[in-house]
Coordinates of C-alpha atoms in Angstrom, one line a residue:
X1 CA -17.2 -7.4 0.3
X2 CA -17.0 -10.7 -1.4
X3 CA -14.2 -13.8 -0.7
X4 CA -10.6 -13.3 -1.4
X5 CA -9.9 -14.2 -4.5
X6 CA -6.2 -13.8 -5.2
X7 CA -4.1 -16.2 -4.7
X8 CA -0.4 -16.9 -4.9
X9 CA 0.6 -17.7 -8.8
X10 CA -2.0 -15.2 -10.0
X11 CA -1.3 -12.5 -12.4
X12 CA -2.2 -9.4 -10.5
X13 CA -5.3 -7.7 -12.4
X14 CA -4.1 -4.2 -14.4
X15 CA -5.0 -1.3 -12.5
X16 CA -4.3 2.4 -11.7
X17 CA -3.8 3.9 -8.8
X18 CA -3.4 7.4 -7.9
X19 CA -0.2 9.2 -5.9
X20 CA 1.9 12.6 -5.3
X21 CA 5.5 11.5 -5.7
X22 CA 7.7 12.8 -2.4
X23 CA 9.7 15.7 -3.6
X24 CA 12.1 17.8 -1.4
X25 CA 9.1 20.8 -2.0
X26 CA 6.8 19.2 0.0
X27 CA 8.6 19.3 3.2
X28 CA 7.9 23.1 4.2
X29 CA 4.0 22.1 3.7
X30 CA 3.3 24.8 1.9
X31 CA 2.7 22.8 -1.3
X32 CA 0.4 19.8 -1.8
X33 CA 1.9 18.3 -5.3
X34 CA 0.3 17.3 -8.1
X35 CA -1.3 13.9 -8.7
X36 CA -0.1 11.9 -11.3
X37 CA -1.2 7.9 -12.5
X38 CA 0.5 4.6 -11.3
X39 CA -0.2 1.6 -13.4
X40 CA 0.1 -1.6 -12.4
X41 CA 2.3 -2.0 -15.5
X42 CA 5.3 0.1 -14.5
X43 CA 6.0 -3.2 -11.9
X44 CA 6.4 -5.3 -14.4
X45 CA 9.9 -6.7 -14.4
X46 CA 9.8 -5.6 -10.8
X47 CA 9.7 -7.1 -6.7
X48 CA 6.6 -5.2 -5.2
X49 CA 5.3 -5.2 -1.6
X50 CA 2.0 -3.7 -1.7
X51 CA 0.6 -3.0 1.6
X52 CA -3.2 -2.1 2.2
X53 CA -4.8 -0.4 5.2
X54 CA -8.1 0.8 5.6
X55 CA -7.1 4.3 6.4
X56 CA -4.6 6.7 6.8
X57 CA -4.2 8.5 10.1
X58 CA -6.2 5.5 11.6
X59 CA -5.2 3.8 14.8
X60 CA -3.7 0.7 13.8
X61 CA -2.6 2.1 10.1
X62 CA -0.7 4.8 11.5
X63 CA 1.1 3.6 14.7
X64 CA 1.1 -0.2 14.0
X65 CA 1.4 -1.6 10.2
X66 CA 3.0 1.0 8.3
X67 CA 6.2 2.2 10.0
X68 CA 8.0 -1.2 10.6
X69 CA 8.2 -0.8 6.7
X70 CA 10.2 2.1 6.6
X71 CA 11.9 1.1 9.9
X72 CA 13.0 -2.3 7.8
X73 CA 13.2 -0.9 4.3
X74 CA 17.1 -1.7 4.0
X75 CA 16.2 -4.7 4.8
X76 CA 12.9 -5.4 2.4
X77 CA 15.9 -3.7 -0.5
X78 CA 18.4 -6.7 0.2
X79 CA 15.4 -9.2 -0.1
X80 CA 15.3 -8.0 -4.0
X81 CA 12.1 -5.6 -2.8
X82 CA 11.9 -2.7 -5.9
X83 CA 8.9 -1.0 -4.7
X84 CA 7.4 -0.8 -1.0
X85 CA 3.8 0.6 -2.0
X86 CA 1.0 1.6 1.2
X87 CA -2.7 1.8 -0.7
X88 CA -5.8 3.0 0.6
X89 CA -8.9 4.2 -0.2
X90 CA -8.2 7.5 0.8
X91 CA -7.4 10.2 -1.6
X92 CA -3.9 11.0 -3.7
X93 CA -3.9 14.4 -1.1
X94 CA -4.6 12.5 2.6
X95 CA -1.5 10.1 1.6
X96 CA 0.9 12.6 0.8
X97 CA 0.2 14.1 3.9
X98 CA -0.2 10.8 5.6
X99 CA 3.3 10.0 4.1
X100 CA 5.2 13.3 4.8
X101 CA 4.0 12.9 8.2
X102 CA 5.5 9.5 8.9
X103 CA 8.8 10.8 6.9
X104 CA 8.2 7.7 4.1
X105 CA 9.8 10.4 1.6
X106 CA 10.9 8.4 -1.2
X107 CA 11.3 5.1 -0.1
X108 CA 7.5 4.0 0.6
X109 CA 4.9 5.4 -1.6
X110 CA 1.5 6.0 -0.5
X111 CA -1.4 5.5 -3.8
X112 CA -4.8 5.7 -4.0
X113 CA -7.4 2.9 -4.7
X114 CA -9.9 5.3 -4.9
X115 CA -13.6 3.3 -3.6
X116 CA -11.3 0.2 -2.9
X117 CA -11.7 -0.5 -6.9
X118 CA -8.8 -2.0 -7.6
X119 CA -8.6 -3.9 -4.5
X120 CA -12.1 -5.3 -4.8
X121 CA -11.4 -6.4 -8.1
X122 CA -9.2 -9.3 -5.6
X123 CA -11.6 -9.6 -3.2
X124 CA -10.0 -7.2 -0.8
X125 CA -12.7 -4.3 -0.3
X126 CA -14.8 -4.2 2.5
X127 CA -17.8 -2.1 3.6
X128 CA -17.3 0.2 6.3
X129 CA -20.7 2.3 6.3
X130 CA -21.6 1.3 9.4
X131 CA -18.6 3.6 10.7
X132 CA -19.1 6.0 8.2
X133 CA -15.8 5.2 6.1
X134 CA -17.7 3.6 3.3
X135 CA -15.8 1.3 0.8
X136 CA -12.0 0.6 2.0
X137 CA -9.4 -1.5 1.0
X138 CA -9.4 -4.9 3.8
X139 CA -5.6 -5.0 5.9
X140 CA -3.4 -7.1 3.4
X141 CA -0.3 -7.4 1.9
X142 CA 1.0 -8.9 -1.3
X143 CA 4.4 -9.7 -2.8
X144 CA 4.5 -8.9 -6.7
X145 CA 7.2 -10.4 -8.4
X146 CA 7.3 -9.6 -12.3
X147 CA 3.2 -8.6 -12.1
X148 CA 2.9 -12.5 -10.1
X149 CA 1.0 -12.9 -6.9
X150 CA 4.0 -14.1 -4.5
X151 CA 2.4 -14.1 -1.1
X152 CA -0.9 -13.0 -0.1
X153 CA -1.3 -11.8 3.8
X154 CA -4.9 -10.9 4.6
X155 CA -5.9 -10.1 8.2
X156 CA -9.3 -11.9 9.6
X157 CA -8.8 -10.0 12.7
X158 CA -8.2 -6.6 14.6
X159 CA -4.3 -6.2 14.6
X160 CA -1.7 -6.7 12.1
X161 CA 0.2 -9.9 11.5
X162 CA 0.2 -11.6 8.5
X163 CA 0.0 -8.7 6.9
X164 CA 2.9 -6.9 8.7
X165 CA 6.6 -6.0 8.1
X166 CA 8.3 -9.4 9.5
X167 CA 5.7 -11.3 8.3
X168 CA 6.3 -10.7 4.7
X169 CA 10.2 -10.2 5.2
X170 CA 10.0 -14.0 7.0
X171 CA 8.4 -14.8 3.2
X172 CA 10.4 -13.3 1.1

């Protein structure tokens, strides 16, 4: 709940987030994967998009910002794009579901910034008590290149834009 403070040229703060890697065993539903650690350090060397939403399953999240990612991932992959990367607060378990139920599979991972940590470490957190979410991540988007803040896209209102699919595709 404080100012943004990432900016473009910044090394991105090290961090860990928290995911359940898409395997073909997941697609029958009757397993839930195990959650294993995703460090900030296994993008070095590497083109990230990292894409935050307040909440999976959530209006905007779910129909709106995250699948023109995977509708355009050949495209993001011949803009250089490694790793396309949704975070939220929510836990490792609600995005794998989250993700098996918008078919991201392997090509968009969904992690965990558990209590927005990592995310307010940038300035992106917000509180969102008052509708009984409490801390989430706020709608953004970077571009990583080799562990450097490339673009920054943070939403000051409802809706996605600068924080969408052809936005960061138009920066790239």
């Amino acid at each position: 709940m404080s100012e943004v403070k990432v900016q473009v040229g910044d090394t991105i703060p090290q961090g860990s987030f928290t995911y359940i890697p898409y395997s073909p065993e997941l697609e029958n539903h009757s397993a839930c994967g195990i959650p294993v650690k995703l460090s900030t350090d296994e993008w070095k060397g590497k083109k990230v998009v990292l894409v935050a939403v307040p909440g999976a399953f959530t209006p905007t999240c779910h129909a709106n910002h995250v699948p023109p990612f995977l509708e355009k991932y050949e495209e993001f992959k011949q803009k250089g794009v490694d790793v396309i990367a949704i975070v939220a607060a929510n836990d490792a378990f609600v995005l794998s579901g989250w993700a098996r139920f918008l078919g991201l599979k392997d090509k968009v991972i969904a992690i965990s910034d558990p209590d927005a940590r990592w995310s307010a470490q940038l300035g992106l957190s917000q509180d969102l008590s008052a509708r009984d979410f409490g801390t989430r991540t706020k709608r953004y988007a970077l571009v990583i290149d080799d562990l450097k803040v490339k673009y920054v896209g943070v939403e000051s209102a409802a809706g996605v834009t600068v924080s969408g699919a052809d936005a960061i595709l138009a920066a790239l």
